[in-house]
Tab-separated table of C-alpha atoms in Angstrom:
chain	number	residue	atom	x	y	z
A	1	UNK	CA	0.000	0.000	0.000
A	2	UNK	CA	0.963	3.583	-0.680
A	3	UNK	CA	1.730	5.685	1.568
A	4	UNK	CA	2.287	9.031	-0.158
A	5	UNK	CA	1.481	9.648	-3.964
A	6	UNK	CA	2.851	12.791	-5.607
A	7	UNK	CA	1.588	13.372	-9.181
A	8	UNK	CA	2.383	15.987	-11.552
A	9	UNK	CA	3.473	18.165	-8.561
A	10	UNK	CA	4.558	21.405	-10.208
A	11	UNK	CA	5.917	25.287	-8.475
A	12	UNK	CA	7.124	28.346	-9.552
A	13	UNK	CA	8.123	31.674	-7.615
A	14	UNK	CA	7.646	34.214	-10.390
A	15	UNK	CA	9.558	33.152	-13.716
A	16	UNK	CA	11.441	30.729	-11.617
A	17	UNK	CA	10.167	26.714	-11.794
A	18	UNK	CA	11.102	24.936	-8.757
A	19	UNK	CA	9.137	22.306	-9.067
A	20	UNK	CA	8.583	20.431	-12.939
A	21	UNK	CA	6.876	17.858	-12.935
A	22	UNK	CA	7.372	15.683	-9.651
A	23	UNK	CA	5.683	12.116	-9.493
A	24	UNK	CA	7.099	9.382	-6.891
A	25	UNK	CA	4.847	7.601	-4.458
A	26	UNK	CA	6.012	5.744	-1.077
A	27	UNK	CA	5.261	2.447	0.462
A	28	UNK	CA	3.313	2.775	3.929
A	29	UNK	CA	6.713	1.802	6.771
A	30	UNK	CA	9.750	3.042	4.441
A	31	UNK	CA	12.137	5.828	4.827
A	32	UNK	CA	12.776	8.047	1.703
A	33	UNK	CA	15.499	10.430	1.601
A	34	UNK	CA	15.841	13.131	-0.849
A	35	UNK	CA	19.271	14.320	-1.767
A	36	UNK	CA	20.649	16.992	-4.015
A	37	UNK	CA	22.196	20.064	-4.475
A	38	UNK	CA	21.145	23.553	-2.884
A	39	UNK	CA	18.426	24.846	-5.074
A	40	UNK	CA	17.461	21.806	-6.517
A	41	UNK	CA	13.749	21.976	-5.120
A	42	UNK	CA	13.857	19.779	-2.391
A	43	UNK	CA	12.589	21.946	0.736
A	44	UNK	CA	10.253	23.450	-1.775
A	45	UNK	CA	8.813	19.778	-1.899
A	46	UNK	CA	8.398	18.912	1.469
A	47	UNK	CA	6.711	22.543	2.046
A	48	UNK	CA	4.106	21.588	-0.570
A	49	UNK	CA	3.432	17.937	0.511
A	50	UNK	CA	3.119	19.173	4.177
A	51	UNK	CA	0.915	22.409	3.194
A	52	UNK	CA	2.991	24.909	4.271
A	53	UNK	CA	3.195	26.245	0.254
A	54	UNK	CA	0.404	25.465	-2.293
A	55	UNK	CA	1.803	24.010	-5.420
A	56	UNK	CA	0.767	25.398	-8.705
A	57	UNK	CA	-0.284	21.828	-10.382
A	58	UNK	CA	-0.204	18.120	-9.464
A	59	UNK	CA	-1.622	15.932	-6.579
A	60	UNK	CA	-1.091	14.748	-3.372
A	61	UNK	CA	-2.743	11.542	-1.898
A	62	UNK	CA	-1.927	10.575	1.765
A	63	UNK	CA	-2.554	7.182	3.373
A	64	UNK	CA	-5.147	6.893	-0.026
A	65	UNK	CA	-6.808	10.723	0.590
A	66	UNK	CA	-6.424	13.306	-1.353
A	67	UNK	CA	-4.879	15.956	0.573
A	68	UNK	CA	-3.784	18.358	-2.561
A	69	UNK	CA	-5.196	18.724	-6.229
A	70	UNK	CA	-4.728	21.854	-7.891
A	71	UNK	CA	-7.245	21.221	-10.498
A	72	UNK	CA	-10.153	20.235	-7.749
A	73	UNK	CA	-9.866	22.922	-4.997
A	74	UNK	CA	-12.764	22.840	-3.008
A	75	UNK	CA	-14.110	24.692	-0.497
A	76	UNK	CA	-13.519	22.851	3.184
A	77	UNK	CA	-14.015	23.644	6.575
A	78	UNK	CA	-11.275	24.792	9.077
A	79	UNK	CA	-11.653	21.243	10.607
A	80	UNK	CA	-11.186	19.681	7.753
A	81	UNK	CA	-7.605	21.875	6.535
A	82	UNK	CA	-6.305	20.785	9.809
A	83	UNK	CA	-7.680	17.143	9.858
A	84	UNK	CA	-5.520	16.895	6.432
A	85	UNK	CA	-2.587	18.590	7.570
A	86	UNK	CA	-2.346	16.715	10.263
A	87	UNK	CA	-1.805	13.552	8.567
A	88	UNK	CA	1.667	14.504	7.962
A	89	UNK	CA	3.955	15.838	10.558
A	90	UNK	CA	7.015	18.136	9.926
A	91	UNK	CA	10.130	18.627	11.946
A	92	UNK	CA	12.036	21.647	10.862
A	93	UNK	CA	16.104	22.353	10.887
A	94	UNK	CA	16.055	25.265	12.859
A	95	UNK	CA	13.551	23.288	15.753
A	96	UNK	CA	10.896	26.324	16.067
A	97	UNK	CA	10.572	25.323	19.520
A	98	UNK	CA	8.397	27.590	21.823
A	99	UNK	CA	10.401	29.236	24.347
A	100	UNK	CA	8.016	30.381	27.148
A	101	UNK	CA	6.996	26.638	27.031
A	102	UNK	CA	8.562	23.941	28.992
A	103	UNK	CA	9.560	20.585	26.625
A	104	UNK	CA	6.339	18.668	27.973
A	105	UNK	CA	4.183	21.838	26.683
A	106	UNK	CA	5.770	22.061	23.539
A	107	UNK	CA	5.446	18.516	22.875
A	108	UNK	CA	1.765	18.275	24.073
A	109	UNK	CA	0.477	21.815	22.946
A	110	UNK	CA	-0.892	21.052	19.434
A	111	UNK	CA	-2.808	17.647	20.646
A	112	UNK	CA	-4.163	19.923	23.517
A	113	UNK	CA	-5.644	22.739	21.151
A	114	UNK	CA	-6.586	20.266	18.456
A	115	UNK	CA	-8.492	18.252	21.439
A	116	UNK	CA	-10.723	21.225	22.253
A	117	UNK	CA	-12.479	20.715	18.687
A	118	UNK	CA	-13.736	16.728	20.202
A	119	UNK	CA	-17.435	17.088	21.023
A	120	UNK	CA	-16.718	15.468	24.516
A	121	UNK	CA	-14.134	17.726	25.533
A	122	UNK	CA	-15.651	20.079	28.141
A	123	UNK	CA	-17.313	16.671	29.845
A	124	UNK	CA	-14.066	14.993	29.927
A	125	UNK	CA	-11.301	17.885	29.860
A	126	UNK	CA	-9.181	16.270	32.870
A	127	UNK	CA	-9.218	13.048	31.631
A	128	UNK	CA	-8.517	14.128	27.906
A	129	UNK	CA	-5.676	16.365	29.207
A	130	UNK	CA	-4.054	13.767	31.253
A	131	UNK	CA	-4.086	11.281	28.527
A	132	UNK	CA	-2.224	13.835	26.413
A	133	UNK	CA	0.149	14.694	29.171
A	134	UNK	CA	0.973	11.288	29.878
A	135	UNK	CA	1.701	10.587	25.313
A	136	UNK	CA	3.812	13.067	25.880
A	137	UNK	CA	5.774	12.265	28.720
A	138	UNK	CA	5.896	8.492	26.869
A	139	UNK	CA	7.600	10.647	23.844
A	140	UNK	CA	10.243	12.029	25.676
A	141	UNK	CA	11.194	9.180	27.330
A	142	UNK	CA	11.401	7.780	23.417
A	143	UNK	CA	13.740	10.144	22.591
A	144	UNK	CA	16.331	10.019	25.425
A	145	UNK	CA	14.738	12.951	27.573
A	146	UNK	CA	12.527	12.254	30.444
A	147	UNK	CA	14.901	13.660	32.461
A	148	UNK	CA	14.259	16.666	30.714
A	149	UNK	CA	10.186	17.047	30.518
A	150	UNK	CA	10.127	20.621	32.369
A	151	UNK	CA	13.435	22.051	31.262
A	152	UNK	CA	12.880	25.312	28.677
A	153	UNK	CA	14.246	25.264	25.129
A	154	UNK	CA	17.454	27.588	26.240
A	155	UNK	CA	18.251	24.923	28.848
A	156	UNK	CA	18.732	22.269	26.399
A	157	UNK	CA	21.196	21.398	23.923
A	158	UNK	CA	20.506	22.413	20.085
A	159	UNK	CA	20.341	17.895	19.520
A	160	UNK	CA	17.431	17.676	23.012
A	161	UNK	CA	16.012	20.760	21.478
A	162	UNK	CA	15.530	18.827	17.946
A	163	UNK	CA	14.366	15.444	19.776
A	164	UNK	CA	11.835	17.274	21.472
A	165	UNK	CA	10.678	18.728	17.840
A	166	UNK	CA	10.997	15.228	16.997
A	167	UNK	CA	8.064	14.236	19.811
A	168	UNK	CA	6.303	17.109	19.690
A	169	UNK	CA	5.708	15.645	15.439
A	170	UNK	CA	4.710	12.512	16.444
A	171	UNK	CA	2.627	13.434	19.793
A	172	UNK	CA	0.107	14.577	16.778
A	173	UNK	CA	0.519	10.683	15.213
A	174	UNK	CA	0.902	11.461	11.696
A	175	UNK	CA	0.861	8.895	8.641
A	176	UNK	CA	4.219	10.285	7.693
A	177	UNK	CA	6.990	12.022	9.394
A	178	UNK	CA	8.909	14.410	7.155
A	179	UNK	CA	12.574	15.648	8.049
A	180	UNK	CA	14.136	19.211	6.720
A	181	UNK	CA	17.903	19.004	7.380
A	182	UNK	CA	17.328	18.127	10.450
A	183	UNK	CA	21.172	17.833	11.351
A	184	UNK	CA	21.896	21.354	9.499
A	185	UNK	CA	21.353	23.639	12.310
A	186	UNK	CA	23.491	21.402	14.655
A	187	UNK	CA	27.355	21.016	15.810
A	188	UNK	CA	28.930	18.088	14.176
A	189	UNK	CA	29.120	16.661	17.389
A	190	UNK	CA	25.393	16.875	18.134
A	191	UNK	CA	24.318	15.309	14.676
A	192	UNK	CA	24.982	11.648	16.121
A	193	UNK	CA	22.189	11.840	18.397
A	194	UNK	CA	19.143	12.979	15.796
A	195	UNK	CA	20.513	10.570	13.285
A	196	UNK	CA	19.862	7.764	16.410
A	197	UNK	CA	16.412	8.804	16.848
A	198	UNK	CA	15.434	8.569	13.804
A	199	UNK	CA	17.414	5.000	13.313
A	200	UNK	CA	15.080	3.989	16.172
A	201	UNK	CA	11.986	5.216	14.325
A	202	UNK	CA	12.881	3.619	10.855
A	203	UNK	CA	13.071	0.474	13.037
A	204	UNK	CA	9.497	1.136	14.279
A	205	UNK	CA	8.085	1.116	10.711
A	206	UNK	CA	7.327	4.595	10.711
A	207	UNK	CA	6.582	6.221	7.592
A	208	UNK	CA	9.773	9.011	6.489
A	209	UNK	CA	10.701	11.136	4.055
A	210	UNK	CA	14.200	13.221	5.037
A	211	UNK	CA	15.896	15.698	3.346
A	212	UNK	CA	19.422	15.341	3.878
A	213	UNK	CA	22.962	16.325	3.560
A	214	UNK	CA	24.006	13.309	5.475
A	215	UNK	CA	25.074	10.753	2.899
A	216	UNK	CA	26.272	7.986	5.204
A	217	UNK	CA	23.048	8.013	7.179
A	218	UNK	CA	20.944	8.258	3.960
A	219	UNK	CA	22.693	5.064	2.646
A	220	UNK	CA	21.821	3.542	6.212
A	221	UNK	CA	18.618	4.441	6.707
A	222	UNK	CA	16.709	4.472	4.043
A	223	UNK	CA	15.037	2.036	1.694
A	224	UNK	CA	14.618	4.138	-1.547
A	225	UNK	CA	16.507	7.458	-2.268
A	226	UNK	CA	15.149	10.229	-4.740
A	227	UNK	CA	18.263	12.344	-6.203
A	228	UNK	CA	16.705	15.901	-7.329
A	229	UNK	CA	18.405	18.603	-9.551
A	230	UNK	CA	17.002	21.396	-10.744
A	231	UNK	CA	13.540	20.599	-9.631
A	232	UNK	CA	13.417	17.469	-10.844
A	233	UNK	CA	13.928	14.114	-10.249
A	234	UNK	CA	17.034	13.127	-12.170
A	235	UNK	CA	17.836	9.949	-10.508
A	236	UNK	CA	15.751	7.449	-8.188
A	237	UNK	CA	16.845	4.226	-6.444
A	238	UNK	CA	17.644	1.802	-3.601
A	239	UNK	CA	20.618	3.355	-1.573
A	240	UNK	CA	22.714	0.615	-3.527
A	241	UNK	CA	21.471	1.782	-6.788
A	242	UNK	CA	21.973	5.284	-5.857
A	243	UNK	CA	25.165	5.457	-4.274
A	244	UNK	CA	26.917	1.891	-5.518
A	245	UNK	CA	25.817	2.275	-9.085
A	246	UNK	CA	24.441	5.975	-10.007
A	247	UNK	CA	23.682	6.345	-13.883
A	248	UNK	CA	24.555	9.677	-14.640
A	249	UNK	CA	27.179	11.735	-14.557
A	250	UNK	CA	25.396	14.827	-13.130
A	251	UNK	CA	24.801	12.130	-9.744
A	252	UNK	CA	28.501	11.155	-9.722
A	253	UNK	CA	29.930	14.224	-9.297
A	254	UNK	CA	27.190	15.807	-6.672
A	255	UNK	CA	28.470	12.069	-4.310
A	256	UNK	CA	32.357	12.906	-5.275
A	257	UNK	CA	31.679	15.895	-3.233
A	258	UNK	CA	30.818	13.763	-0.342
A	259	UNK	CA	33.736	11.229	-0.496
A	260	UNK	CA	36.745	13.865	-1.320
C-alpha cells in the first residue's frame, strides 16, 4: 500500500520553476530520503506535501486521501484543513521550539488545542488532558529525555532541542513524518544523536521522508533514495542503486563531493 502519492506536482516563484513535474509515491513503513544540491527543489517539496506552500499543479494523496489537487480545490471547513494537515507531521532544521513553554508543553500543545475541537471535551477535559500529558511524557522518554520534561528550550542542547521537535511531530501521530535538514542547524558533534532517533523510528516502521545532507546516514537508513536537480527528479533508487551504481554523470559528481 501507498503511503504518499505525488503526481504531476509542479511550483514556480515568479519566472522561476522549482518544481517540474514531480511524481514518486512511497510504500506505507519506508524511509525516503531526498538528496541533491542547494536549489534543486527539495525543501520546496516537502513545504508543498506538508501544506505549508500550495503548489501550482499536481496531486497529493496521503494514506489513499487526497490531501492536494490543484485542479479540484474545493471549499472545506477549518476542521477539515487541519484534519488533512495533520496527517503529515514536519520537523524543521532550525527546531521552532516555543520558548516560554517547557519541553512537555511544547510537545503536548498542538494535541491539547486540536483536542478542544472533540465534542466530549468540556465533559471529559481532565481526563482528555491527562491522557495527552501522559503521550507526551511516553515521547520524551522515546527520545532520550525524560529527564528533561520541564526544562525550557534555552536549557537544552541544540540535539534535546531537535528530539523534542521530533516528539512534539509525532505526539500529533501522523501517517508520515517528514525531516528538513534536520542535522543542518546542529554542531557536528550533536548530529549523532538525531541521526539515532530517527534510526530507532525507521526500526518502528514509521513512515519518512528526510531531506538530507548526510550521505552515510541516507545510505543507512533508508530504503529508496530520490536524487533531485534542478527541480526534478534526475535519478531514483535503492541506496545501492543510488550510491553503488548511479547512472549519470550529473549524480557522480554531486556524491564525489561527499567522499573527497
Amino acid at each position: 500500500m501507498n503511503m504518499l502519492e505525488v503526481t504531476g506536482l509542479q511550483k514556480s516563484f515568479g519566472k522561476l520553476k522549482v518544481l517540474k513535474d514531480i511524481t514518486f509515491s512511497l510504500k506505507k513503513g519506508k524511509v525516503l530520503s531526498v538528496i541533491g544540491s542547494s536549489g534543486s527543489g527539495k525543501t520546496t517539496l516537502l513545504r508543498c506535501i506538508t501544506s505549508l506552500e500550495h503548489a501550482d499543479a499536481g496531486v497529493i494523496r496521503v494514506n489513499a486521501e487526497t490531501v492536494f489537487d490543484a485542479q479540484n480545490r474545493k471549499k472545506e471547513s477549518a476542521a477539515e484543513k487541519r484534519r488533512k494537515q495533520l496527517a503529515v507531521g514536519l520537523v524543521f532544521q532550525s527546531f521552532n521550539l516555543f520558548p516560554q513553554y517547557t519541553a512537555l508543553k511544547n510537545v503536548t500543545l498542538a494535541a491539547e488545542l486540536a483536542a478542544k475541537e472533540r465534542e466530549d471535551y468540556q465533559r471529559n477535559k481532565k481526563q482528555i488532558l491527562a491522557e495527552i500529558r501522559e503521550k507526551g511524557l511516553r515521547l520524551l522518554e522515546q527520545v532520550g529525555l525524560s529527564d528533561k520534561a520541564n526544562d525550557y528550550p534555552w536549557q537544552l542542547s541544540g540535539g534535546q532541542q531537535q528530539r523534542v521537535s521530533i516528539a512534539r511531530a509525532m505526539c500529533m501521530e501522523p501517517s508520515i513524518l517528514f525531516f528538513d535538514e534536520p542535522t543542518s542547524a546542529l554542531d557536528p558533534e550533536l548530529t549523532g544523536e538525531i541521526l539515532k532517533v530517527i534510526k530507532q523510528l525507521a526500526a518502528t516502521h514509521m513512515t519518512m521522508v528526510i531531506v538530507t545532507h548526510e550521505m552515510t546516514f541516507a545510505r543507512e537508513v533508508s530504503d529508496e533514495i530520490i536524487f533531485m536537480d534542478n527541480g526534478v527528479i534526475a535519478e531514483q533508487g535503492t541506496p545501492d542503486q543510488i550510491f553503488g551504481a548511479p547512472k549519470s554523470e550529473r549524480l557522480r559528481v554531486f556524491l564525489n563531493k561527499f567522499s573527497d
